[in-house]
Coordinates of C-alpha atoms in Angstrom, one line a residue:
M231 CA -29.5 -18.5 19.6
K232 CA -27.1 -21.1 21.0
I233 CA -24.5 -22.4 18.5
S234 CA -24.4 -26.2 18.5
K235 CA -21.1 -28.0 19.3
N236 CA -21.0 -29.4 15.7
Y237 CA -21.1 -25.9 14.2
E238 CA -18.5 -24.7 16.8
M239 CA -16.2 -27.4 15.6
H240 CA -16.7 -26.6 11.9
F241 CA -16.3 -22.9 12.3
A242 CA -13.1 -23.4 14.4
V243 CA -11.6 -25.6 11.7
L244 CA -12.6 -23.1 9.0
V245 CA -10.9 -20.2 11.0
L246 CA -7.7 -22.2 11.5
A247 CA -7.6 -23.5 7.9
A248 CA -8.1 -20.0 6.6
L249 CA -5.4 -18.7 8.9
G250 CA -2.9 -21.3 7.6
V251 CA -3.7 -20.7 4.0
Y252 CA -3.5 -16.9 4.4
L253 CA 0.0 -17.2 6.0
V254 CA 1.5 -19.6 3.5
L255 CA 0.3 -17.5 0.6
Q256 CA 2.5 -14.7 1.9
S257 CA 5.7 -16.7 1.4
A258 CA 7.9 -15.8 -1.5
F259 CA 8.5 -19.6 -1.8
M260 CA 4.9 -19.8 -3.0
P261 CA 4.7 -21.4 -6.5
F262 CA 2.5 -18.6 -7.8
S263 CA 5.1 -15.9 -6.9
R264 CA 6.8 -14.3 -9.9
D265 CA 8.9 -11.4 -8.7
G266 CA 12.0 -13.5 -8.2
V267 CA 12.8 -12.0 -4.8
I268 CA 13.4 -14.1 -1.7
S269 CA 14.3 -12.5 1.5
T270 CA 17.8 -12.2 3.1
D271 CA 18.1 -15.2 5.4
T272 CA 15.9 -17.6 3.6
G273 CA 17.5 -16.8 0.3
V274 CA 20.8 -17.9 1.8
W275 CA 19.5 -21.2 3.2
L276 CA 17.7 -22.0 0.0
Q277 CA 20.9 -21.5 -2.0
I278 CA 22.8 -23.6 0.4
A279 CA 20.2 -26.4 0.0
R280 CA 20.5 -26.1 -3.8
E281 CA 24.3 -26.3 -3.6
M282 CA 24.1 -29.3 -1.3
S283 CA 21.9 -31.0 -3.8
E284 CA 24.9 -30.6 -6.2
G285 CA 27.4 -32.2 -3.8
R286 CA 28.7 -29.4 -1.6
M287 CA 28.2 -29.6 2.2
V288 CA 27.2 -26.9 4.6
Y289 CA 30.0 -25.8 7.1
R290 CA 32.6 -27.8 5.2
D291 CA 32.2 -26.0 1.8
L292 CA 29.6 -23.3 2.6
F293 CA 29.7 -20.9 5.5
D294 CA 26.7 -20.4 7.8
H295 CA 26.2 -20.2 11.6
K296 CA 22.7 -21.6 12.0
G297 CA 22.0 -25.0 13.4
P298 CA 22.4 -28.2 11.3
L299 CA 18.8 -29.3 11.5
L300 CA 17.8 -26.3 9.4
F301 CA 20.0 -27.4 6.6
L302 CA 19.0 -31.1 6.8
L303 CA 15.4 -30.1 6.5
Y304 CA 16.0 -27.6 3.7
S305 CA 18.2 -30.0 1.7
L306 CA 15.8 -32.9 2.0
F307 CA 12.8 -31.0 0.8
F308 CA 14.7 -29.1 -1.8
R309 CA 15.9 -32.4 -3.3
A310 CA 12.2 -33.5 -3.4
G311 CA 10.8 -30.5 -5.1
G312 CA 13.1 -27.5 -5.3
T313 CA 11.8 -24.2 -3.9
T314 CA 8.3 -25.6 -4.0
G315 CA 9.4 -28.5 -1.9
V316 CA 10.7 -26.1 0.8
W317 CA 7.4 -24.2 0.6
L318 CA 5.6 -27.5 1.3
L319 CA 7.9 -28.0 4.3
Q320 CA 6.8 -24.5 5.5
C321 CA 3.2 -25.5 5.0
L322 CA 3.6 -28.7 7.0
L323 CA 5.4 -27.0 9.9
L324 CA 2.8 -24.2 10.0
A325 CA 0.0 -26.8 10.1
V326 CA 1.6 -28.5 13.1
T327 CA 2.2 -25.1 14.8
I328 CA -1.5 -24.1 14.5
T329 CA -2.8 -27.5 15.4
A330 CA -0.6 -27.8 18.5
A331 CA -1.5 -24.3 19.6
Y332 CA -5.2 -25.1 19.3
W333 CA -4.7 -28.3 21.3
C334 CA -3.1 -26.2 24.1
V335 CA -5.9 -23.7 24.1
R336 CA -8.6 -26.4 24.2
K337 CA -7.1 -27.6 27.5
L338 CA -8.1 -24.3 29.0
V339 CA -11.1 -23.1 26.9
A340 CA -14.3 -25.1 26.4
N341 CA -15.7 -23.2 23.5
R342 CA -14.0 -24.2 20.2
I343 CA -14.6 -20.8 18.5
A344 CA -13.0 -18.9 21.4
A345 CA -10.1 -21.4 21.2
A346 CA -9.6 -20.8 17.5
Y347 CA -9.8 -17.0 18.0
A348 CA -7.1 -17.2 20.7
V349 CA -4.8 -19.0 18.3
M350 CA -5.5 -16.5 15.6
G351 CA -4.8 -13.6 18.0
G352 CA -1.5 -15.0 19.0
V353 CA -0.2 -15.7 15.5
L354 CA -1.4 -12.5 13.9
G355 CA -0.9 -10.2 16.8
R356 CA 2.6 -9.0 16.2
N357 CA 2.3 -8.8 12.4
I358 CA 5.4 -10.9 12.0
F359 CA 4.6 -13.6 9.5
G360 CA 5.2 -12.6 6.0
G361 CA 8.2 -10.5 6.8
E362 CA 11.0 -13.0 6.5
D363 CA 9.8 -15.8 4.2
F364 CA 10.7 -18.8 6.3
P365 CA 12.9 -17.8 9.2
I366 CA 14.5 -20.3 11.6
E367 CA 12.2 -19.2 14.4
E368 CA 9.2 -20.3 12.3
A369 CA 10.8 -23.7 11.8
A370 CA 11.2 -24.0 15.6
L371 CA 7.6 -23.1 16.3
P372 CA 6.1 -26.7 15.8
F373 CA 8.6 -28.1 18.4
L374 CA 7.8 -25.3 20.8
M375 CA 4.1 -25.7 20.5
L376 CA 4.1 -29.5 20.7
S377 CA 6.2 -29.2 23.9
L378 CA 3.9 -26.6 25.3
F379 CA 0.9 -28.9 24.7
V380 CA 2.7 -31.7 26.7
F381 CA 3.4 -29.3 29.6
V382 CA -0.2 -27.9 29.6
S383 CA -1.7 -31.4 29.4
Y384 CA 0.4 -32.5 32.4
L385 CA -0.2 -29.4 34.5
C386 CA -4.0 -29.4 33.8
D387 CA -4.2 -33.1 34.9
D388 CA -5.0 -33.3 38.6
K389 CA -3.5 -36.8 38.7
R390 CA -0.3 -35.6 37.1
T391 CA -0.2 -38.7 34.8
I392 CA 3.3 -39.4 33.4
R393 CA 3.3 -40.7 29.8
P394 CA 6.8 -41.8 28.9
K395 CA 6.2 -41.4 25.1
E396 CA 5.3 -37.7 25.7
I397 CA 8.4 -37.2 27.7
V398 CA 10.5 -38.6 24.9
L399 CA 8.7 -36.2 22.5
L400 CA 9.7 -33.3 24.8
G401 CA 13.3 -34.4 24.5
L402 CA 13.1 -34.8 20.8
C403 CA 11.6 -31.3 20.5
M404 CA 14.2 -29.7 22.7
G405 CA 17.0 -31.4 20.9
S406 CA 15.6 -30.2 17.6
V407 CA 15.3 -26.6 18.7
L408 CA 18.8 -26.8 20.2
C409 CA 20.1 -27.9 16.8
L410 CA 18.1 -25.1 15.1
R411 CA 18.8 -22.1 17.4
P412 CA 20.0 -22.6 21.0
N413 CA 18.6 -19.3 22.3
L414 CA 15.0 -20.6 21.8
I415 CA 15.1 -23.2 24.6
A416 CA 13.6 -21.0 27.3
L417 CA 10.4 -23.1 27.3
W418 CA 12.2 -26.2 28.5
A419 CA 14.6 -24.2 30.8
V420 CA 11.5 -23.1 32.8
F421 CA 8.9 -25.8 32.5
V422 CA 11.2 -28.9 33.0
P423 CA 12.6 -27.7 36.4
A424 CA 9.1 -26.6 37.4
V425 CA 7.6 -30.1 36.7
F426 CA 10.7 -31.8 38.2
L427 CA 10.7 -29.8 41.4
E428 CA 7.0 -30.3 41.9
G429 CA 7.4 -34.1 41.5
V430 CA 10.3 -34.2 43.9
C431 CA 8.3 -32.2 46.5
A432 CA 5.5 -34.7 46.1
K433 CA 8.1 -37.5 46.6
R434 CA 7.5 -39.0 43.2
Y435 CA 11.2 -39.9 42.9
K436 CA 10.9 -42.9 40.6
E437 CA 8.6 -41.1 38.2
M438 CA 10.9 -38.1 38.0
L439 CA 13.9 -40.4 37.4
L440 CA 11.9 -42.0 34.5
C441 CA 11.1 -38.6 33.1
A442 CA 14.7 -37.5 33.2
G443 CA 15.8 -40.7 31.4
C444 CA 13.1 -40.4 28.7
F445 CA 13.8 -36.7 28.2
T446 CA 17.5 -37.2 27.9
A447 CA 17.1 -40.1 25.5
G448 CA 14.9 -38.0 23.2
A449 CA 17.2 -35.0 23.1
A450 CA 20.3 -37.3 22.7
A451 CA 18.6 -39.1 19.8
V452 CA 18.2 -35.9 17.7
I453 CA 21.8 -34.7 18.5
A454 CA 23.3 -38.1 17.7
L455 CA 21.4 -38.3 14.4
L456 CA 22.7 -34.9 13.3
C457 CA 26.2 -35.7 14.4
V458 CA 26.2 -38.8 12.3
W459 CA 24.9 -36.9 9.3
L460 CA 27.6 -34.2 9.7
Q461 CA 30.3 -36.8 10.2
C462 CA 29.3 -38.6 7.1
G463 CA 29.5 -35.3 5.2
G464 CA 32.9 -34.4 6.7
A465 CA 31.4 -31.3 8.4
L466 CA 31.2 -32.2 12.1
S467 CA 34.3 -30.2 13.3
A468 CA 33.5 -27.4 10.9
C469 CA 30.0 -27.2 12.4
W470 CA 31.5 -26.5 15.8
E471 CA 33.7 -23.7 14.4
E472 CA 31.0 -22.0 12.3
A473 CA 27.7 -22.7 14.1
V474 CA 29.0 -22.4 17.7
R475 CA 32.1 -20.2 17.8
F476 CA 30.8 -17.6 15.4
N477 CA 27.6 -17.2 17.3
F478 CA 29.5 -16.3 20.4
L479 CA 31.4 -13.7 18.3
Y480 CA 28.0 -12.4 17.0
V481 CA 26.5 -12.0 20.4
G482 CA 29.7 -10.6 21.9
K483 CA 29.5 -7.7 19.5
S484 CA 26.4 -6.3 21.2
D485 CA 26.6 -4.1 24.3
S486 CA 24.4 -4.2 27.4
L487 CA 22.6 -1.0 26.6
S488 CA 21.5 -2.4 23.2
R489 CA 20.3 -5.6 24.8
I490 CA 18.3 -3.6 27.4
R491 CA 16.8 -1.4 24.7
V492 CA 15.7 -4.4 22.6
F493 CA 14.3 -6.1 25.7
L494 CA 12.2 -3.1 26.5
E495 CA 11.0 -2.8 22.9
F496 CA 9.8 -6.4 23.1
F497 CA 8.4 -6.1 26.6
F498 CA 6.3 -3.0 25.9
H499 CA 4.9 -4.1 22.6
P500 CA 1.1 -3.8 23.1
L501 CA 0.3 -7.5 22.6
Q502 CA 3.3 -8.7 24.6
F503 CA 2.6 -6.3 27.5
A504 CA -1.1 -7.2 27.5
C505 CA -0.2 -10.9 27.6
I506 CA 2.1 -10.4 30.6
C507 CA -0.7 -8.5 32.4
L508 CA -3.2 -11.2 31.5
N509 CA -0.8 -13.9 32.6
L510 CA -0.3 -12.2 36.0
Y511 CA -4.1 -11.8 36.4
L512 CA -4.7 -15.5 35.6
F513 CA -1.9 -16.6 37.9
L514 CA -3.5 -14.7 40.8
R515 CA -7.1 -15.7 40.0
K516 CA -6.8 -19.4 39.0
K517 CA -5.3 -21.1 42.0
E518 CA -5.7 -24.6 40.6
L519 CA -3.5 -23.6 37.6
R520 CA -1.0 -21.4 39.4
L521 CA 2.0 -23.5 38.6
L522 CA 1.1 -23.5 34.9
Y523 CA 0.6 -19.7 34.7
G524 CA 3.5 -19.0 37.0
S525 CA 5.8 -21.1 34.8
N526 CA 4.5 -19.4 31.7
L527 CA 5.2 -16.0 33.1
L528 CA 8.8 -17.0 33.9
Y529 CA 9.1 -18.5 30.4
I530 CA 7.9 -15.2 28.8
L531 CA 10.5 -13.2 30.7
L532 CA 13.4 -15.6 30.0
N533 CA 12.4 -15.8 26.4
L534 CA 12.4 -12.0 26.1
I535 CA 16.0 -12.0 27.6
L536 CA 17.2 -14.6 25.2
A537 CA 15.5 -12.9 22.2
S538 CA 17.3 -9.7 23.1
M539 CA 20.8 -11.2 23.3
S540 CA 22.0 -9.9 19.9
G541 CA 21.0 -6.3 20.8
V542 CA 19.2 -6.0 17.5
N543 CA 15.4 -6.0 17.0
Y544 CA 14.9 -8.1 13.9
R545 CA 11.2 -8.8 13.2
N546 CA 11.8 -12.6 12.8
Y547 CA 13.2 -12.7 16.4
E548 CA 9.6 -11.9 17.5
I549 CA 8.3 -15.1 16.1
A550 CA 10.0 -17.0 19.0
L551 CA 7.8 -15.0 21.4
I552 CA 4.5 -16.4 20.0
P553 CA 4.3 -19.5 22.3
G554 CA 4.2 -17.2 25.3
F555 CA 1.0 -15.6 24.1
V556 CA -1.0 -18.8 23.9
L557 CA -1.9 -19.4 27.5
P558 CA -2.7 -15.8 28.4
L559 CA -4.8 -15.3 25.3
A560 CA -6.6 -18.6 25.9
G561 CA -7.5 -17.6 29.5
G562 CA -8.4 -14.0 28.6
I563 CA -10.5 -14.8 25.6
G564 CA -12.1 -17.8 27.4
D565 CA -13.1 -15.7 30.4
L566 CA -14.4 -12.9 28.2
W567 CA -16.5 -15.3 26.2
N568 CA -18.0 -16.8 29.4
F569 CA -18.7 -13.4 30.8
L570 CA -20.5 -12.2 27.7
E571 CA -22.4 -15.5 27.5
R572 CA -23.7 -14.9 31.0
R573 CA -24.6 -11.3 30.2
K574 CA -26.3 -12.2 26.9
G575 CA -29.7 -12.7 28.6
R576 CA -29.8 -9.1 29.9
C577 CA -28.2 -7.5 26.8
G578 CA -28.9 -9.4 23.6
F579 CA -26.4 -7.4 21.6
L580 CA -23.6 -8.8 23.8
S581 CA -23.3 -12.0 21.8
P582 CA -19.7 -13.3 22.6
F583 CA -19.3 -14.4 19.0
W584 CA -19.9 -11.0 17.5
V585 CA -18.2 -9.0 20.2
I586 CA -15.0 -10.9 20.1
T587 CA -15.1 -11.1 16.2
L588 CA -15.4 -7.3 16.2
I589 CA -12.6 -6.9 18.7
L590 CA -10.2 -9.1 16.7
F591 CA -11.1 -7.3 13.5
L592 CA -10.4 -3.9 15.0
L593 CA -7.1 -5.0 16.5
Y594 CA -5.7 -7.1 13.6
G595 CA -7.6 -6.0 10.5
N596 CA -5.2 -3.3 9.5
G597 CA -2.0 -4.9 10.7
G598 CA -2.0 -8.7 10.6
G599 CA -4.8 -8.7 8.1
F600 CA -4.3 -5.9 5.5
Y601 CA -0.5 -6.1 5.7
G602 CA -0.6 -9.8 4.7
L603 CA -2.9 -9.1 1.7
K604 CA -0.4 -6.5 0.5
K605 CA 2.5 -9.0 0.9
I606 CA 0.6 -11.6 -1.2
Y607 CA 0.0 -8.9 -3.8
Y608 CA 3.6 -7.8 -3.9
N609 CA 4.7 -11.4 -4.2
V610 CA 2.8 -11.8 -7.4
Q611 CA 3.3 -8.4 -9.0
I612 CA 6.6 -7.4 -10.7
T613 CA 7.8 -3.9 -10.1
G614 CA 10.0 -2.0 -12.5
A615 CA 13.1 -2.5 -10.3
E616 CA 12.4 -6.3 -10.0
R617 CA 12.0 -6.5 -13.8
E618 CA 15.5 -4.9 -14.2
N619 CA 16.9 -7.4 -11.7
L620 CA 15.3 -10.3 -13.5
E621 CA 16.9 -9.1 -16.8
M622 CA 20.2 -8.8 -15.0
M623 CA 20.0 -12.4 -13.7
R624 CA 19.1 -13.6 -17.2
F625 CA 22.2 -11.7 -18.6
I626 CA 24.5 -13.5 -16.2
E627 CA 22.9 -16.9 -16.9
E628 CA 23.2 -16.4 -20.6
N629 CA 26.9 -15.4 -20.4
T630 CA 28.1 -18.1 -18.1
A631 CA 28.3 -21.9 -18.4
E632 CA 26.2 -23.9 -15.9
E633 CA 29.3 -25.1 -14.1
E634 CA 30.8 -21.6 -13.7
K635 CA 30.5 -19.9 -10.3
I636 CA 29.9 -16.2 -9.5
T637 CA 30.1 -14.0 -6.5
V638 CA 27.4 -11.7 -5.0
L639 CA 28.7 -9.2 -2.4
G640 CA 26.6 -8.3 0.5
N641 CA 23.6 -10.4 1.5
V642 CA 21.3 -10.9 -1.5
A643 CA 21.5 -14.6 -2.2
Y644 CA 18.5 -14.6 -4.4
I645 CA 20.8 -13.5 -7.2
Y646 CA 22.4 -16.9 -7.1
L647 CA 19.0 -18.5 -7.2
G648 CA 17.8 -16.4 -10.1
T649 CA 20.9 -17.1 -12.2
G650 CA 21.1 -20.8 -11.3
R651 CA 24.7 -20.4 -10.5
C652 CA 26.7 -21.5 -7.4
S653 CA 29.0 -19.3 -5.2
A654 CA 32.6 -19.1 -6.2
T655 CA 33.6 -19.1 -2.5
E656 CA 32.3 -20.7 0.6
F657 CA 30.5 -17.5 1.4
I658 CA 26.9 -17.2 0.1
Y659 CA 26.8 -13.8 1.8
T660 CA 29.6 -11.5 3.0
Y661 CA 27.6 -9.1 5.2
P662 CA 27.9 -9.0 8.1
V663 CA 30.2 -12.0 8.7
C664 CA 33.2 -10.9 6.7
E665 CA 33.1 -7.4 8.2
M666 CA 32.7 -8.6 11.8
S667 CA 35.5 -11.2 11.6
G668 CA 38.9 -10.3 10.2
E669 CA 39.6 -14.1 9.9
L670 CA 36.5 -14.7 7.8
G671 CA 37.2 -11.6 5.7
G672 CA 40.7 -12.8 5.0
R673 CA 39.4 -16.2 4.0
F674 CA 36.9 -14.7 1.5
L675 CA 39.6 -12.5 -0.1
E676 CA 41.9 -15.5 -0.5
Q677 CA 39.2 -17.5 -2.1
M678 CA 38.2 -14.7 -4.4
E679 CA 41.8 -14.3 -5.7
T680 CA 42.0 -18.1 -6.3
A681 CA 38.5 -18.6 -7.8
E682 CA 38.5 -15.6 -10.2
P683 CA 34.8 -15.6 -10.8
P684 CA 33.6 -14.4 -14.2
F685 CA 31.0 -12.1 -12.7
I686 CA 30.7 -10.2 -9.4
V687 CA 27.4 -8.6 -8.4
V688 CA 27.5 -5.7 -6.0
K689 CA 24.5 -3.9 -4.4
E690 CA 24.4 -0.2 -5.5
G691 CA 26.1 2.1 -3.0
W692 CA 27.9 -0.9 -1.2
F693 CA 31.3 0.7 -1.5
E694 CA 30.2 4.1 -0.2
E695 CA 30.8 3.1 3.5
P696 CA 34.5 3.4 4.4
V697 CA 34.9 -0.1 5.8
P698 CA 38.4 -1.6 5.3
F699 CA 37.1 -5.0 4.1
R700 CA 35.0 -3.3 1.4
E701 CA 37.9 -1.1 0.3
K702 CA 40.0 -4.3 -0.3
I703 CA 37.2 -5.8 -2.3
E704 CA 36.9 -2.5 -4.3
T705 CA 40.7 -2.6 -5.1
L706 CA 40.4 -6.2 -6.3
I707 CA 37.6 -5.3 -8.6
E708 CA 39.3 -2.2 -10.0
K709 CA 42.3 -4.3 -11.0
N710 CA 40.6 -7.3 -12.6
Y711 CA 37.0 -6.4 -13.5
V712 CA 35.0 -4.0 -15.7
N713 CA 31.5 -2.6 -15.1
V714 CA 29.2 -4.2 -17.8
M715 CA 25.7 -3.6 -16.5
E716 CA 23.8 -1.6 -13.9
T717 CA 20.3 -1.7 -12.6
G718 CA 18.6 0.5 -10.0
D719 CA 19.7 -2.0 -7.3
F720 CA 22.9 -3.7 -8.6
I721 CA 26.2 -3.3 -10.5
V722 CA 27.5 -6.2 -12.5
Y723 CA 31.3 -6.6 -13.0
E724 CA 32.8 -8.9 -15.5
R725 CA 36.4 -10.3 -15.3
L726 CA 38.8 -8.8 -17.8

């Protein structure tokens, strides 16, 4: 029985809406979560947003090396609704990501259900959402997907129609990603030259000049806005020192072998490798879209290189690879759907809807599906260790005044959030920054000696590694602090 277009649309909307709800319920920002734990990076950014709402300024008063747009967004939504406000920001950005991805796929796939399945396959395929709660790569996805949609729309248009407002949007999106995390700009680094060179070869000089002007204006507008915000907060020069200089130090710590190893891990991930093969197949088969698929293949490879720069395979880095999956999965699932539709007359059991539904369930049911359900369950449940940590945070809150500041060593910023206390130094986290940089480690020690926080929280076993920086911290604690409380995860020291 043929599915009507109306039912196709309704089912596609249902699939995408269910996908979005399923993903945002995995976030530890979710209002119904009760375990008190927020992951490493997002805990830091949420605490920075909280302290910014109390008058401190990132870069100037609080160290971090991520781009300024992240903190502007976090601080705005935190002021509006606390942690729940940031969760609503996450919901909004995810909705834009899924919608823009669907628009991209619909340019290549006529069937709406197949298009929705292609989006779902790309998002769930690497089992990466629900690991970090709201990583910077996830915040960049809407800008990447919107830009990909503009490029796909242009390259699927035989007339190559130029719409200045879309070119400005491309610039705005690239400027935003540049001010979130610069190593995520592979999309524009590939597609912009491809479009520009094709236009020049077609002797469309005036149109390409207009595009260059609109694109530059969009990117410059974002950068200028953030520079004004930083300058008003007295943090513009500090932003350069912390967000630019430190990142070069961080990347410089990795060696070539580590980068190659991570690149190969990304490259040969089953979904990534399948998408590269699919993309190559579509490039060879669809001559009318060869520029689109050729550019996307180069984008995938450059994106893999940039994602491997640190020499470390963190799961949140893989989120930046998702836009590269969209076009290959769209073409592959679209062609499979059409093939099964043609064969359905001979073999009635080859209904494309049921075959592709079964394939997706077998591929993603245990990974992207069951894993996410476990994450939702663990967000709501409180383990014995988490109950101990909640009691420890209540102890610190009850034994300090609201204006007093504490120190948490390592990288567990949710202790600040759970106690409702600010950091006694500019460092919300000390690992790995203070151990990588002698200058930053020295700054932290000086600030600790001056601040004399009433409580210091240390992760169990933190001093067991013979690192000079940690040994200096241990000496400071032995002279001035006493152990007053221990949980399975942390030791609490109180000032004598």
